[in-house]
PDB file of C-alpha atoms in Angstrom:
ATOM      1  CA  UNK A   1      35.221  -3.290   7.096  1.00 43.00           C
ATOM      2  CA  UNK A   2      32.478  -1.220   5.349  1.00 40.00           C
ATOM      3  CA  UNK A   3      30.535  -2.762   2.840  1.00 43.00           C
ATOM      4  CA  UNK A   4      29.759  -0.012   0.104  1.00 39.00           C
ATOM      5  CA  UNK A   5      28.079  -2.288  -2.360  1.00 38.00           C
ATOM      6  CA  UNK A   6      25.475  -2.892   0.619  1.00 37.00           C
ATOM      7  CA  UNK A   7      25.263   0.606   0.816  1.00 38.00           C
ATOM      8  CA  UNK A   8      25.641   2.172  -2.711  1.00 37.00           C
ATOM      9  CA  UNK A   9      23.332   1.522  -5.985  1.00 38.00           C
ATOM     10  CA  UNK A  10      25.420   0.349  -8.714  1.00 38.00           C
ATOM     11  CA  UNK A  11      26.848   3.051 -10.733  1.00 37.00           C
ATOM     12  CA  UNK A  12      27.732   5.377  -7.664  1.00 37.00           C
ATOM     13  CA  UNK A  13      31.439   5.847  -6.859  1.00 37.00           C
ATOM     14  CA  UNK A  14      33.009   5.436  -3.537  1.00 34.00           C
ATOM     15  CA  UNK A  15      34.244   8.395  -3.933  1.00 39.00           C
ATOM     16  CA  UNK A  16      30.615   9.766  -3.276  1.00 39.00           C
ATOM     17  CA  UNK A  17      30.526   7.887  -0.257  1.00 32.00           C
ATOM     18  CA  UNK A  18      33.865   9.404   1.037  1.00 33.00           C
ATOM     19  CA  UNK A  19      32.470  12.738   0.314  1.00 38.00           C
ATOM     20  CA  UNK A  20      29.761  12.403   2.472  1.00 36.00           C
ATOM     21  CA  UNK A  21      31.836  10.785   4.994  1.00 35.00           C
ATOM     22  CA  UNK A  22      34.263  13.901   4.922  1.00 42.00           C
ATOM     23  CA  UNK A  23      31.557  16.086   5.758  1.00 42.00           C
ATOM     24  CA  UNK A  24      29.802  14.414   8.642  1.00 41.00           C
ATOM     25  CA  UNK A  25      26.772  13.174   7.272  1.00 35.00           C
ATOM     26  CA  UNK A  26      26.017   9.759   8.829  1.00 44.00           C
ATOM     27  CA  UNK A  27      25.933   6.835   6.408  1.00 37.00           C
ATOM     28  CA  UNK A  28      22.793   5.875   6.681  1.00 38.00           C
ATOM     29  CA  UNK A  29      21.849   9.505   5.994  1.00 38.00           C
ATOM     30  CA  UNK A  30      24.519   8.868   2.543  1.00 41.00           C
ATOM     31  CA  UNK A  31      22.606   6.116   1.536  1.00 40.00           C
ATOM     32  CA  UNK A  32      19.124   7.176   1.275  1.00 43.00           C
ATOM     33  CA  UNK A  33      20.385  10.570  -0.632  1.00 45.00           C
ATOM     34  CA  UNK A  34      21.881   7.556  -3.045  1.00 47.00           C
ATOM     35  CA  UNK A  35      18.655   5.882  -2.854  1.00 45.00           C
ATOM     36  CA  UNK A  36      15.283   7.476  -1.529  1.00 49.00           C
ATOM     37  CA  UNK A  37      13.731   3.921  -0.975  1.00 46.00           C
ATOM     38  CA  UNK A  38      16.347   2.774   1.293  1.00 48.00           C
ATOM     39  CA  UNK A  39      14.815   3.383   4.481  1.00 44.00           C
ATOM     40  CA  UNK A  40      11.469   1.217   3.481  1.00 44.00           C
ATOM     41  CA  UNK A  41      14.143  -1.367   2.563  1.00 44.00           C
ATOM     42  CA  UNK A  42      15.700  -0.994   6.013  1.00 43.00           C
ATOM     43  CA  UNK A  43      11.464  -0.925   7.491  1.00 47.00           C
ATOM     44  CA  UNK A  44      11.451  -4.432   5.261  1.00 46.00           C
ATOM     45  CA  UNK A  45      14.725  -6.112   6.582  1.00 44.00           C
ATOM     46  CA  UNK A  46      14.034  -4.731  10.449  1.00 43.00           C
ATOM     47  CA  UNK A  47       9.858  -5.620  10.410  1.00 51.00           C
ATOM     48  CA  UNK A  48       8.512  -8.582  13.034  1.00 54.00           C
ATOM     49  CA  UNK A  49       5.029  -8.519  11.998  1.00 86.00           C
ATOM     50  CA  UNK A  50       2.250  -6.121  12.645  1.00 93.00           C
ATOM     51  CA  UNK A  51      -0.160  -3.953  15.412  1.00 96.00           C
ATOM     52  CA  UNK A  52      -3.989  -4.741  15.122  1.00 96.00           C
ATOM     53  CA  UNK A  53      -6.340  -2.409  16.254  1.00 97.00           C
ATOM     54  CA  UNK A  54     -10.050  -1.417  15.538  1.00 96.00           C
ATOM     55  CA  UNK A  55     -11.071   2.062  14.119  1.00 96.00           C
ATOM     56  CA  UNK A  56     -13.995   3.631  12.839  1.00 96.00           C
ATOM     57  CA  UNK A  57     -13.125   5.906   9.715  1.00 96.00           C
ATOM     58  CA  UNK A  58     -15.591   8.203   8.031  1.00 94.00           C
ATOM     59  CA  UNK A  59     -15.010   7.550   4.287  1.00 94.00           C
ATOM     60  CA  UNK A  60     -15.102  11.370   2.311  1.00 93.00           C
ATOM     61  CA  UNK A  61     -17.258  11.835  -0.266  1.00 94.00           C
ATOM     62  CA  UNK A  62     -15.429  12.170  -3.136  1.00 96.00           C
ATOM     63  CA  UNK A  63     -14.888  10.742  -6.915  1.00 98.00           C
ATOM     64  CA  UNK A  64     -11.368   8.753  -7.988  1.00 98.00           C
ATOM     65  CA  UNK A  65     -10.597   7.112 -11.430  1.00 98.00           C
ATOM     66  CA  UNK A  66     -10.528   3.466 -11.038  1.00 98.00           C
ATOM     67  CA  UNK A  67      -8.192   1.576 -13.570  1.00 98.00           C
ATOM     68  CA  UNK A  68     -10.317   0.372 -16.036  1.00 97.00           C
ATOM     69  CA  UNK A  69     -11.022   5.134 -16.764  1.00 97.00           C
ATOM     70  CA  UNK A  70     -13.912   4.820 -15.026  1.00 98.00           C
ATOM     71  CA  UNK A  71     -15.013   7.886 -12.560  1.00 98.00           C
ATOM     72  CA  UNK A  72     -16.633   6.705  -9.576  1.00 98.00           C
ATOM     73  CA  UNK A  73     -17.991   7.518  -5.909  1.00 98.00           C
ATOM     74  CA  UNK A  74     -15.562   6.033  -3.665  1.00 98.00           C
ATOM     75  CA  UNK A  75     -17.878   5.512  -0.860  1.00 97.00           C
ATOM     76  CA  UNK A  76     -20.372   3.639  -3.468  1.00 96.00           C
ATOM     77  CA  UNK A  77     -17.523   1.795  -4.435  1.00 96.00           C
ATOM     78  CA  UNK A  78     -16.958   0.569  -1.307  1.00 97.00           C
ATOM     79  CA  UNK A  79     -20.430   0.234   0.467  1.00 96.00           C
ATOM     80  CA  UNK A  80     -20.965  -1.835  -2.126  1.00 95.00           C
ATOM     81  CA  UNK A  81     -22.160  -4.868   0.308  1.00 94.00           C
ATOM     82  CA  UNK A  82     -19.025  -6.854   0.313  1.00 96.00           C
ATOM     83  CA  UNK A  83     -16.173  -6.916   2.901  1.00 97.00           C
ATOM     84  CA  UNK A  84     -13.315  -4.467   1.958  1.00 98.00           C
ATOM     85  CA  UNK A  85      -9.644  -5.335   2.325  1.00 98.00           C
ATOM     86  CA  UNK A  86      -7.613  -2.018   1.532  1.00 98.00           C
ATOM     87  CA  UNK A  87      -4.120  -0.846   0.923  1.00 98.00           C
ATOM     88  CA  UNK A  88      -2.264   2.307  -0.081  1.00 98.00           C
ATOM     89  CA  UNK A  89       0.313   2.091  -2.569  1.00 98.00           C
ATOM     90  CA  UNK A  90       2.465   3.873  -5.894  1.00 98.00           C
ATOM     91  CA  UNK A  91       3.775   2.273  -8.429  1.00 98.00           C
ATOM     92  CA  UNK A  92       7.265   3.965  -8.356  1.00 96.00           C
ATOM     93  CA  UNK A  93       7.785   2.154  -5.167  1.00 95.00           C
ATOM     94  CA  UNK A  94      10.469  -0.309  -5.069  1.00 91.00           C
ATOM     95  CA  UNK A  95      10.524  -1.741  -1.686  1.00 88.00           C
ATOM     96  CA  UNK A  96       7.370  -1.846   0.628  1.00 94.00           C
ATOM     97  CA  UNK A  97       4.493  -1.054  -2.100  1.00 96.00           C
ATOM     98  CA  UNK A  98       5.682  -4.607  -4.186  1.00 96.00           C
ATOM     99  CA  UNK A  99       5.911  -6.395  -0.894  1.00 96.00           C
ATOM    100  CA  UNK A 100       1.744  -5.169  -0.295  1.00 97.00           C
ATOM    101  CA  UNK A 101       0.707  -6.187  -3.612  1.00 98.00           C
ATOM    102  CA  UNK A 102       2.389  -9.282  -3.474  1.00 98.00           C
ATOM    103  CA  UNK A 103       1.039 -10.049  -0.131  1.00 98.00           C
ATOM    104  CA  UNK A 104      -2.476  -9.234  -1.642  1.00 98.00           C
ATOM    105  CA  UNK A 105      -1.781 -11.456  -4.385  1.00 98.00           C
ATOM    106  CA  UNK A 106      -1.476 -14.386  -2.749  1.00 98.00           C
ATOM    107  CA  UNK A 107      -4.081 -13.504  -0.705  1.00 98.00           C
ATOM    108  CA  UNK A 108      -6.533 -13.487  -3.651  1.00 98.00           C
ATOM    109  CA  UNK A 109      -5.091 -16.681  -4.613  1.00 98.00           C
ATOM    110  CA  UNK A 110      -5.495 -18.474  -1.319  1.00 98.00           C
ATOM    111  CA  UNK A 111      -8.790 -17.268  -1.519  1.00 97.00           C
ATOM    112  CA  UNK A 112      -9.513 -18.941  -4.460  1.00 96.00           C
ATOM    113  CA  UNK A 113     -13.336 -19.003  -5.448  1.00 95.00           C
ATOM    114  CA  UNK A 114     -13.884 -17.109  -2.327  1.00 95.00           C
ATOM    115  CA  UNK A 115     -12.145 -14.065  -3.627  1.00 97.00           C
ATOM    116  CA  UNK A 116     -15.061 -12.594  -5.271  1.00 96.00           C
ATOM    117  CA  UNK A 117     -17.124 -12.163  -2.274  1.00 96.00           C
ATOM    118  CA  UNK A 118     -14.412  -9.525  -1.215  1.00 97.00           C
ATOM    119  CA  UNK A 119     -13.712  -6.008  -2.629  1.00 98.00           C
ATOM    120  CA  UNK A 120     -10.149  -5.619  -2.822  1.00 98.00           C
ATOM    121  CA  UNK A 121      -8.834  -1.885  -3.111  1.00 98.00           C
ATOM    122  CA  UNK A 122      -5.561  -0.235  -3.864  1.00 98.00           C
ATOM    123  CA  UNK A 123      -5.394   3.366  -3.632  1.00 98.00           C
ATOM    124  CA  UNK A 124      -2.678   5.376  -5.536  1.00 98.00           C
ATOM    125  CA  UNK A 125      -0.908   7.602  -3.477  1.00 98.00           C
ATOM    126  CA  UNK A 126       0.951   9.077  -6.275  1.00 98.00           C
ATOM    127  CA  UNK A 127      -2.074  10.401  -8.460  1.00 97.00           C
ATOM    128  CA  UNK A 128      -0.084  12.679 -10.614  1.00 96.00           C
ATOM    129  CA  UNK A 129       2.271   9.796 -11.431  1.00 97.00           C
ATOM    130  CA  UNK A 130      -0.117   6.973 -11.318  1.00 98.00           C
ATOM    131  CA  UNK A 131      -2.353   7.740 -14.532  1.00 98.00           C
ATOM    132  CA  UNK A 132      -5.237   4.883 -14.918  1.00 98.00           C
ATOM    133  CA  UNK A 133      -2.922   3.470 -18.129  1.00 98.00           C
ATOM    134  CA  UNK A 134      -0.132   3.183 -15.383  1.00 98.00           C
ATOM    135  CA  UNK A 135      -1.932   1.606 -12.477  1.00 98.00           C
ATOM    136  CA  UNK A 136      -3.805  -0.936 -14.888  1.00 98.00           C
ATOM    137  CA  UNK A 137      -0.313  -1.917 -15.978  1.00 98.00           C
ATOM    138  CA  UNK A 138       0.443  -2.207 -12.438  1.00 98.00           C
ATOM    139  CA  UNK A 139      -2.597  -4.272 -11.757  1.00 98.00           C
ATOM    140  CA  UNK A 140      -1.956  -6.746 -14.588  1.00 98.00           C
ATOM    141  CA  UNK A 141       1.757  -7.399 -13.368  1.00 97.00           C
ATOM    142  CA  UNK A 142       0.378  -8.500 -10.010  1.00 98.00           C
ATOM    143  CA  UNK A 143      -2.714 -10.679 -11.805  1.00 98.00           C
ATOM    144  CA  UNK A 144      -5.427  -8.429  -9.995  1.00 98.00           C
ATOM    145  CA  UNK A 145      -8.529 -10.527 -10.096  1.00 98.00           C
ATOM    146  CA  UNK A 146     -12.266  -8.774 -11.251  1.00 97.00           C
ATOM    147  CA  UNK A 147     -12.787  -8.032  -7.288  1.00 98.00           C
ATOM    148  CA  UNK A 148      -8.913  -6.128  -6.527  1.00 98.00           C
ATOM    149  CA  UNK A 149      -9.647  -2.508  -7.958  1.00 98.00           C
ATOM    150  CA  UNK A 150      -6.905  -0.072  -8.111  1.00 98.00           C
ATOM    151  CA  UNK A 151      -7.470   3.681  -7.992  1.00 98.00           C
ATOM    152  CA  UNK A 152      -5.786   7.254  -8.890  1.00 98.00           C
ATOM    153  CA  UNK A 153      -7.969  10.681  -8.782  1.00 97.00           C
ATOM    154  CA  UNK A 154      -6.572  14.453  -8.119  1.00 98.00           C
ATOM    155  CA  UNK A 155      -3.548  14.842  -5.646  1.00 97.00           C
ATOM    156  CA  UNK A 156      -6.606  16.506  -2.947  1.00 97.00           C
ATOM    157  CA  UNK A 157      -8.525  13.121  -3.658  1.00 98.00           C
ATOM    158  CA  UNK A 158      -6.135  10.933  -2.722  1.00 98.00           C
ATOM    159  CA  UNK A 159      -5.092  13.064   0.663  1.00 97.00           C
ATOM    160  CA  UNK A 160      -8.198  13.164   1.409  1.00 98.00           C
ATOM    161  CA  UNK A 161      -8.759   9.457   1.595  1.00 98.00           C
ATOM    162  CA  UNK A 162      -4.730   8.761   3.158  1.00 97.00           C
ATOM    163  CA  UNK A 163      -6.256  11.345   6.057  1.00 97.00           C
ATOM    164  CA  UNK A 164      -9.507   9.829   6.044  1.00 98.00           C
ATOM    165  CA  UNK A 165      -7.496   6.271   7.480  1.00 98.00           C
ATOM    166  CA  UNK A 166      -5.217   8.234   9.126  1.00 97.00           C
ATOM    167  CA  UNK A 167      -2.564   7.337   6.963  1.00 96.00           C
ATOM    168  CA  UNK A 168      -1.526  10.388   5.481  1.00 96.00           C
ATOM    169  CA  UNK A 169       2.563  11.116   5.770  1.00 93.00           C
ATOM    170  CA  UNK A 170       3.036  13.904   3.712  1.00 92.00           C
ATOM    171  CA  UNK A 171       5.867  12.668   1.832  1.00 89.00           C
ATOM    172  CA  UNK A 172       5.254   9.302  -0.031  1.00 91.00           C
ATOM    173  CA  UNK A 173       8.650   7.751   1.149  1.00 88.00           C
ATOM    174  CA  UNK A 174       7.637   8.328   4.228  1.00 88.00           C
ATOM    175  CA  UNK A 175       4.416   6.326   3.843  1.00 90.00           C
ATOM    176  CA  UNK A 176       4.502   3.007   5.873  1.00 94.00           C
ATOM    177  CA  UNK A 177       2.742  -0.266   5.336  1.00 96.00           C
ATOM    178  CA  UNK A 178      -1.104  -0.637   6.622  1.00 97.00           C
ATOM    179  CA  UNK A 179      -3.988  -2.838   5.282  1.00 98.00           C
ATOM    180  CA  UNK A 180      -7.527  -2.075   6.326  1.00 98.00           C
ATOM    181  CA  UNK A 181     -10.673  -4.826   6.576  1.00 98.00           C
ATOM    182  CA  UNK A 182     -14.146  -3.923   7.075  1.00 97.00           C
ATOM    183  CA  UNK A 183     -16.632  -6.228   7.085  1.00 96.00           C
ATOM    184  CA  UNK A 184     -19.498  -4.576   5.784  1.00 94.00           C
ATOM    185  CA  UNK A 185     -21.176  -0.938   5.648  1.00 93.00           C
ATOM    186  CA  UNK A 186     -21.224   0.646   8.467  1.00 92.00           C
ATOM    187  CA  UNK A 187     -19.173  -1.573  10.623  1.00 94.00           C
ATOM    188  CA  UNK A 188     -16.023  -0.604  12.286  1.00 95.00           C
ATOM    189  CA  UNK A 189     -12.525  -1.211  10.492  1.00 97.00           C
ATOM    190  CA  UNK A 190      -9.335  -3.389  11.303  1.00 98.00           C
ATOM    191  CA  UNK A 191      -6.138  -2.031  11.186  1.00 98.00           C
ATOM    192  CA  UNK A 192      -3.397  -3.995  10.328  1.00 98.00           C
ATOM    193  CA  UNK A 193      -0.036  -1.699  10.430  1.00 97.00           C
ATOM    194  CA  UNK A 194       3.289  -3.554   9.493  1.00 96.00           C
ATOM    195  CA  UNK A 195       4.508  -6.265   7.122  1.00 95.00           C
ATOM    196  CA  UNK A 196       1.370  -9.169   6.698  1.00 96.00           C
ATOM    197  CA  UNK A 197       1.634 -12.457   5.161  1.00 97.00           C
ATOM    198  CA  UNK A 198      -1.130 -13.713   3.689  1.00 97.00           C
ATOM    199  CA  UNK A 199      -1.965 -16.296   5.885  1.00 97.00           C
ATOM    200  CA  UNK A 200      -1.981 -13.507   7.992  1.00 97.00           C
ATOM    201  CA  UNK A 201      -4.879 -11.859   5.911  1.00 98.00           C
ATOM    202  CA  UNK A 202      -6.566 -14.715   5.331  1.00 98.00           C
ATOM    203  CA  UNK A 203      -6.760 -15.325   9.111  1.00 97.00           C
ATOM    204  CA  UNK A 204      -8.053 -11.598   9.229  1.00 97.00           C
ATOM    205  CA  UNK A 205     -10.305 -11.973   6.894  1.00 97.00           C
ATOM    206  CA  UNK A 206     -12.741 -15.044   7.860  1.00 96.00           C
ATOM    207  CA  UNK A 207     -12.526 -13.922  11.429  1.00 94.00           C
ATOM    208  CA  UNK A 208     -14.401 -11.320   9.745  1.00 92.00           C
ATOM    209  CA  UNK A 209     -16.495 -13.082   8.354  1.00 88.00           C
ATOM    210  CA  UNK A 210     -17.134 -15.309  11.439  1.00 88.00           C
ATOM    211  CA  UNK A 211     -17.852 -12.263  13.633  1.00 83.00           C
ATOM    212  CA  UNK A 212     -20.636 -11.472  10.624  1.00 66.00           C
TER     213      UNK A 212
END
C-alpha cells in the first residue's frame, strides 16, 4: 500500500496526490512538485560514498563578499599558502547542503589544533539569497572556526567560480555534492564527488599533506 506521508510534506492533501495520479504524472515526479528538495533527499538515502579524481582548475579572477562584509580577491583568498578544502553550498537547502556543512564540521573538529593550518571555504551558490548577514548566520549555526570562510558575491561571481570547478548545474536543486582539496598554490586539486564522512576528509586531507 502507498505510503503518502513518505511522500507528501505535512499540510498537503491526498487529494493532491490523487490529482496527480489521475493525470499520469509519475509519483516521484508528484513529490518533488510537493517538495523541490526531494530528489537530493532521495541522492542522500540512495548515496554509497564518493568518486576521487585529480583536476587542475584555473581559479577566475574575481571579487566575492566573505561573511564577516568584507570584499576580497578570491584567488588571494585562496593562494593564501595554506591547503584549501572547498564546498559549494545555499543556505535554503534542506537536504544535501546541511549534510556538507555538517560533514565539514566535524571535520574541523577532528582536526582539532590542526584546523588552522587549513583554509576552509564555502561558496554560496545562491548569492541573491545568501546576503553576508545570512551566510554568517549560517556559519555560526554550524560553529565555523576562524579558518572555514563562507562566501556570497554577484549571481555572475558565483557562476563563474561553480564553472571554474566544473560544478556549475544551472539550477541549484540540481546541484550535487563535491568537496575540493588542494594542497597548496599551484598544485593540482582533488575531487571528491558524493556523500564524505569526515574520516573520509580527514584521510584526504593528511594524505595531502604527506604527498607535501
Amino acid at each position: 500500500m502507498l505510503d503518502t506521508k513518505k511522500l507528501l510534506p505535512r499540510g498537503l492533501c491526498l487529494a493532491g496526490l490523487i490529482s496527480c495520479l489521475g493525470t499520469g504524472l509519475p509519483l516521484q515526479a508528484a513529490a518533488e512538485a510537493a517538495d523541490p528538495h526531494a530528489h537530493h533527499r532521495h541522492m542522500l538515502e540512495s548515496s554509497s560514498g564518493f568518486v576521487r579524481t585529480q583536476a587542475n582548475y584555473a581559479l577566475p579572477e574575481i571579487r566575492l563578499v566573505r561573511a564577516d562584509g568584507a570584499t576580497v580577491d578570491f584567488r588571494a583568498e585562496l593562494d593564501d599558502g595554506r591547503p584549501v578544502v572547498l564546498n559549494f553550498i545555499y543556505t535554503t537547502c534542506t537536504a544535501i547542503c546541511p549534510m556538507l556543512s555538517q560533514t565539514f564540521a566535524a571535520f574541523q573538529d577532528q582536526l582539532g589544533e590542526d584546523a588552522a593550518q587549513v583554509h576552509m571555504v564555502s561558496v554560496s551558490i545562491d548569492p541573491e539569497q545568501d546576503t553576508p548577514e545570512r551566510l554568517l548566520e549560517y556559519a555560526q549555526r554550524y560553529h565555523a572556526g576562524p579558518q572555514w570562510h563562507h562566501y556570497t558575491g554577484t549571481l555572475d561571481a558565483s557562476i563563474e567560480v561553480q564553472k571554474a570547478f566544473e560544478s556549475y548545474y544551472v539550477d541549484k536543486m540540481n546541484h550535487r555534492p563535491v568537496v575540493f582539496m588542494r594542497a597548496a598554490p599551484g598544485s593540482a586539486w582533488v575531487r571528491l564527488e558524493g556523500f564524505t564522512t569526515p574520516d573520509d576528509l580527514v584521510r584526504e586531507y593528511r594524505q595531502l599533506q604527506a604527498a607535501g
